[in-house]
């Protein structure tokens, strides 16, 4: 049986393009389930597809001492959603590096729920959004720390760059902590390209479009620095940035 179609009353679907989602819901109603065994490691690079509507919904379980790193690029021309639920057992580590790059009327979002179940777990989420036109980019990320998950270390860093007045960024990092010996932090900011940096780049001989592209690459491309094979996602990100400049 297909899962019920979501509504905007559900917090995790508040900013979704439900009209675009409706025709493809049956394909994506059930998330893909992945498990990383004890002391094993997983690294995946999630590239955008060619479809106007793109969804990736994953439930990821990290067993004791497991490590996982996800690099995700979200650039759907109509609606793109990366949805990830992660559970961390004792000593597990999780890292997510993700980017929304949206143009025109697109809606792209990254939704996460990271659950620290065991002690001494570590998670890092670094999200960047670049948006022009009337595009919408969202990050809704919840970190849950269970009562027994002492010495959890969790961070969320969320930044968005708006290139036009009509673009919208939604940033909602959230912490829910039931343990008292933890290190958890989050931060979110929304801004625009720095006029002085643009002036400096142009004074060095770059035309305005090239100057904007250079600054945007600096904002996004560092996400992929630690990937073992970053060539494909780096090129896809550069191509997406060319479209929004």
GROMACS .gro file of C-alpha atoms in nm:
model
  245
    1UNK     CA    1   0.000   0.000   0.000
    2UNK     CA    2   0.131   0.344  -0.096
    3UNK     CA    3   0.202   0.578   0.193
    4UNK     CA    4  -0.045   0.867   0.236
    5UNK     CA    5   0.030   1.174   0.029
    6UNK     CA    6   0.191   1.444   0.248
    7UNK     CA    7   0.034   1.776   0.341
    8UNK     CA    8   0.181   2.111   0.442
    9UNK     CA    9   0.053   2.055   0.794
   10UNK     CA   10   0.350   1.822   0.831
   11UNK     CA   11   0.652   2.035   0.923
   12UNK     CA   12   0.891   1.842   0.698
   13UNK     CA   13   0.667   1.912   0.395
   14UNK     CA   14   0.587   2.277   0.473
   15UNK     CA   15   0.784   2.424   0.180
   16UNK     CA   16   0.750   2.135  -0.066
   17UNK     CA   17   0.605   2.171  -0.416
   18UNK     CA   18   0.321   1.924  -0.364
   19UNK     CA   19   0.171   1.989  -0.707
   20UNK     CA   20   0.495   1.873  -0.871
   21UNK     CA   21   0.522   1.581  -0.629
   22UNK     CA   22   0.172   1.441  -0.682
   23UNK     CA   23   0.229   1.269  -1.022
   24UNK     CA   24   0.542   1.082  -0.904
   25UNK     CA   25   0.450   1.009  -0.542
   26UNK     CA   26   0.397   0.636  -0.590
   27UNK     CA   27   0.756   0.599  -0.713
   28UNK     CA   28   0.904   0.763  -0.405
   29UNK     CA   29   0.652   0.700  -0.126
   30UNK     CA   30   0.874   0.442   0.047
   31UNK     CA   31   1.230   0.552   0.136
   32UNK     CA   32   1.529   0.338   0.046
   33UNK     CA   33   1.676   0.166   0.355
   34UNK     CA   34   2.052   0.132   0.397
   35UNK     CA   35   2.254  -0.016   0.685
   36UNK     CA   36   2.623   0.032   0.752
   37UNK     CA   37   2.753  -0.253   0.966
   38UNK     CA   38   2.966  -0.224   1.277
   39UNK     CA   39   3.302  -0.055   1.207
   40UNK     CA   40   3.225  -0.036   0.833
   41UNK     CA   41   3.243   0.278   0.620
   42UNK     CA   42   3.020   0.423   0.350
   43UNK     CA   43   3.076   0.718   0.118
   44UNK     CA   44   2.823   0.813  -0.149
   45UNK     CA   45   2.797   1.100  -0.396
   46UNK     CA   46   2.442   1.189  -0.498
   47UNK     CA   47   2.430   1.367  -0.832
   48UNK     CA   48   2.122   1.533  -0.980
   49UNK     CA   49   1.924   1.347  -1.245
   50UNK     CA   50   1.787   1.485  -1.571
   51UNK     CA   51   1.421   1.485  -1.460
   52UNK     CA   52   1.228   1.802  -1.378
   53UNK     CA   53   1.115   1.644  -1.050
   54UNK     CA   54   1.384   1.460  -0.853
   55UNK     CA   55   1.347   1.288  -0.517
   56UNK     CA   56   1.590   1.088  -0.308
   57UNK     CA   57   1.450   0.951   0.018
   58UNK     CA   58   1.683   0.738   0.230
   59UNK     CA   59   1.676   0.584   0.577
   60UNK     CA   60   2.031   0.514   0.692
   61UNK     CA   61   2.124   0.308   1.000
   62UNK     CA   62   2.479   0.325   1.132
   63UNK     CA   63   2.572   0.042   1.364
   64UNK     CA   64   2.836   0.060   1.636
   65UNK     CA   65   3.152   0.237   1.515
   66UNK     CA   66   3.022   0.277   1.158
   67UNK     CA   67   3.105   0.585   0.950
   68UNK     CA   68   2.911   0.738   0.661
   69UNK     CA   69   2.966   1.043   0.445
   70UNK     CA   70   2.713   1.173   0.192
   71UNK     CA   71   2.781   1.441  -0.070
   72UNK     CA   72   2.455   1.563  -0.227
   73UNK     CA   73   2.387   1.811  -0.506
   74UNK     CA   74   2.024   1.920  -0.551
   75UNK     CA   75   1.953   2.120  -0.868
   76UNK     CA   76   1.615   2.006  -1.004
   77UNK     CA   77   1.462   2.259  -1.247
   78UNK     CA   78   1.112   2.218  -1.098
   79UNK     CA   79   1.124   2.030  -0.766
   80UNK     CA   80   1.407   1.846  -0.596
   81UNK     CA   81   1.407   1.687  -0.253
   82UNK     CA   82   1.685   1.510  -0.065
   83UNK     CA   83   1.536   1.348   0.244
   84UNK     CA   84   1.758   1.159   0.485
   85UNK     CA   85   1.684   0.993   0.819
   86UNK     CA   86   1.993   0.868   1.000
   87UNK     CA   87   2.031   0.671   1.323
   88UNK     CA   88   2.370   0.648   1.495
   89UNK     CA   89   2.461   0.368   1.735
   90UNK     CA   90   2.747   0.399   1.984
   91UNK     CA   91   3.061   0.555   1.837
   92UNK     CA   92   2.910   0.603   1.491
   93UNK     CA   93   2.997   0.904   1.274
   94UNK     CA   94   2.793   1.075   1.003
   95UNK     CA   95   2.872   1.365   0.771
   96UNK     CA   96   2.650   1.533   0.512
   97UNK     CA   97   2.772   1.793   0.264
   98UNK     CA   98   2.483   1.923   0.053
   99UNK     CA   99   2.396   2.206  -0.185
  100UNK     CA  100   2.072   2.343  -0.325
  101UNK     CA  101   2.127   2.540  -0.647
  102UNK     CA  102   1.801   2.676  -0.782
  103UNK     CA  103   1.698   2.899  -1.071
  104UNK     CA  104   1.375   3.047  -1.201
  105UNK     CA  105   1.074   2.903  -1.019
  106UNK     CA  106   1.240   2.588  -0.889
  107UNK     CA  107   1.199   2.447  -0.540
  108UNK     CA  108   1.488   2.245  -0.396
  109UNK     CA  109   1.510   2.120  -0.040
  110UNK     CA  110   1.723   1.909   0.189
  111UNK     CA  111   1.540   1.751   0.482
  112UNK     CA  112   1.727   1.556   0.751
  113UNK     CA  113   1.655   1.385   1.081
  114UNK     CA  114   1.971   1.265   1.253
  115UNK     CA  115   1.908   1.049   1.559
  116UNK     CA  116   2.191   0.992   1.805
  117UNK     CA  117   2.085   0.676   1.982
  118UNK     CA  118   2.418   0.552   2.119
  119UNK     CA  119   2.687   0.735   2.315
  120UNK     CA  120   2.998   0.904   2.172
  121UNK     CA  121   2.843   0.963   1.830
  122UNK     CA  122   2.949   1.242   1.597
  123UNK     CA  123   2.755   1.414   1.317
  124UNK     CA  124   2.827   1.708   1.088
  125UNK     CA  125   2.587   1.867   0.840
  126UNK     CA  126   2.707   2.144   0.609
  127UNK     CA  127   2.447   2.285   0.370
  128UNK     CA  128   2.479   2.567   0.116
  129UNK     CA  129   2.207   2.715  -0.108
  130UNK     CA  130   2.242   2.947  -0.409
  131UNK     CA  131   1.917   3.082  -0.552
  132UNK     CA  132   1.817   3.325  -0.824
  133UNK     CA  133   1.491   3.442  -0.984
  134UNK     CA  134   1.198   3.324  -0.771
  135UNK     CA  135   1.361   2.997  -0.671
  136UNK     CA  136   1.313   2.850  -0.324
  137UNK     CA  137   1.579   2.658  -0.137
  138UNK     CA  138   1.515   2.495   0.201
  139UNK     CA  139   1.699   2.306   0.470
  140UNK     CA  140   1.501   2.155   0.756
  141UNK     CA  141   1.732   1.953   0.976
  142UNK     CA  142   1.657   1.797   1.312
  143UNK     CA  143   1.915   1.642   1.543
  144UNK     CA  144   1.778   1.420   1.818
  145UNK     CA  145   1.996   1.310   2.109
  146UNK     CA  146   1.850   1.024   2.312
  147UNK     CA  147   1.886   0.995   2.690
  148UNK     CA  148   2.163   0.739   2.667
  149UNK     CA  149   2.358   0.919   2.396
  150UNK     CA  150   2.609   1.090   2.624
  151UNK     CA  151   2.914   1.263   2.473
  152UNK     CA  152   2.736   1.321   2.145
  153UNK     CA  153   2.908   1.578   1.920
  154UNK     CA  154   2.674   1.727   1.658
  155UNK     CA  155   2.694   2.037   1.438
  156UNK     CA  156   2.482   2.194   1.164
  157UNK     CA  157   2.607   2.477   0.942
  158UNK     CA  158   2.351   2.626   0.702
  159UNK     CA  159   2.413   2.922   0.470
  160UNK     CA  160   2.215   3.056   0.176
  161UNK     CA  161   2.303   3.308  -0.095
  162UNK     CA  162   2.018   3.498  -0.264
  163UNK     CA  163   2.103   3.645  -0.604
  164UNK     CA  164   1.765   3.813  -0.669
  165UNK     CA  165   1.504   3.982  -0.452
  166UNK     CA  166   1.241   3.723  -0.545
  167UNK     CA  167   1.442   3.421  -0.427
  168UNK     CA  168   1.358   3.257  -0.094
  169UNK     CA  169   1.569   3.058   0.150
  170UNK     CA  170   1.423   2.862   0.440
  171UNK     CA  171   1.672   2.748   0.704
  172UNK     CA  172   1.560   2.556   1.011
  173UNK     CA  173   1.828   2.367   1.203
  174UNK     CA  174   1.678   2.210   1.515
  175UNK     CA  175   1.812   2.034   1.824
  176UNK     CA  176   1.620   1.803   2.057
  177UNK     CA  177   1.848   1.689   2.340
  178UNK     CA  178   1.768   1.448   2.625
  179UNK     CA  179   2.127   1.389   2.742
  180UNK     CA  180   2.328   1.627   2.962
  181UNK     CA  181   2.686   1.555   2.850
  182UNK     CA  182   2.681   1.665   2.485
  183UNK     CA  183   2.839   1.913   2.247
  184UNK     CA  184   2.577   2.033   1.999
  185UNK     CA  185   2.567   2.349   1.790
  186UNK     CA  186   2.390   2.492   1.489
  187UNK     CA  187   2.403   2.809   1.286
  188UNK     CA  188   2.211   2.953   0.990
  189UNK     CA  189   2.255   3.264   0.777
  190UNK     CA  190   2.100   3.410   0.462
  191UNK     CA  191   2.270   3.681   0.260
  192UNK     CA  192   2.377   3.809  -0.079
  193UNK     CA  193   2.704   3.851  -0.264
  194UNK     CA  194   2.935   4.103  -0.100
  195UNK     CA  195   2.952   4.422  -0.308
  196UNK     CA  196   3.311   4.494  -0.205
  197UNK     CA  197   3.427   4.146  -0.302
  198UNK     CA  198   3.254   4.185  -0.639
  199UNK     CA  199   3.420   4.523  -0.690
  200UNK     CA  200   3.760   4.379  -0.605
  201UNK     CA  201   3.717   4.085  -0.846
  202UNK     CA  202   3.606   4.320  -1.125
  203UNK     CA  203   3.897   4.553  -1.053
  204UNK     CA  204   4.127   4.257  -1.124
  205UNK     CA  205   3.991   4.232  -1.476
  206UNK     CA  206   3.689   4.002  -1.444
  207UNK     CA  207   3.359   4.090  -1.609
  208UNK     CA  208   3.057   4.107  -1.370
  209UNK     CA  209   2.928   3.758  -1.458
  210UNK     CA  210   3.271   3.599  -1.411
  211UNK     CA  211   3.317   3.783  -1.082
  212UNK     CA  212   2.985   3.652  -0.952
  213UNK     CA  213   3.069   3.301  -1.069
  214UNK     CA  214   3.405   3.311  -0.892
  215UNK     CA  215   3.253   3.416  -0.560
  216UNK     CA  216   2.978   3.155  -0.587
  217UNK     CA  217   3.231   2.881  -0.654
  218UNK     CA  218   3.410   2.983  -0.337
  219UNK     CA  219   3.081   2.959  -0.148
  220UNK     CA  220   2.987   2.609  -0.271
  221UNK     CA  221   3.282   2.414  -0.407
  222UNK     CA  222   3.456   2.357  -0.073
  223UNK     CA  223   3.176   2.114   0.014
  224UNK     CA  224   3.337   1.848  -0.204
  225UNK     CA  225   3.699   1.889  -0.090
  226UNK     CA  226   3.706   1.576   0.124
  227UNK     CA  227   3.528   1.346  -0.124
  228UNK     CA  228   3.741   1.062  -0.255
  229UNK     CA  229   3.629   1.123  -0.614
  230UNK     CA  230   3.487   1.474  -0.639
  231UNK     CA  231   3.529   1.531  -1.014
  232UNK     CA  232   3.172   1.451  -1.120
  233UNK     CA  233   2.993   1.643  -0.845
  234UNK     CA  234   3.232   1.939  -0.881
  235UNK     CA  235   3.162   1.966  -1.253
  236UNK     CA  236   2.786   1.929  -1.199
  237UNK     CA  237   2.795   2.203  -0.935
  238UNK     CA  238   2.991   2.437  -1.163
  239UNK     CA  239   2.741   2.378  -1.443
  240UNK     CA  240   2.451   2.455  -1.209
  241UNK     CA  241   2.621   2.774  -1.088
  242UNK     CA  242   2.671   2.889  -1.447
  243UNK     CA  243   2.293   2.870  -1.491
  244UNK     CA  244   2.216   3.091  -1.191
  245UNK     CA  245   2.477   3.362  -1.255
   0.00000   0.00000   0.00000
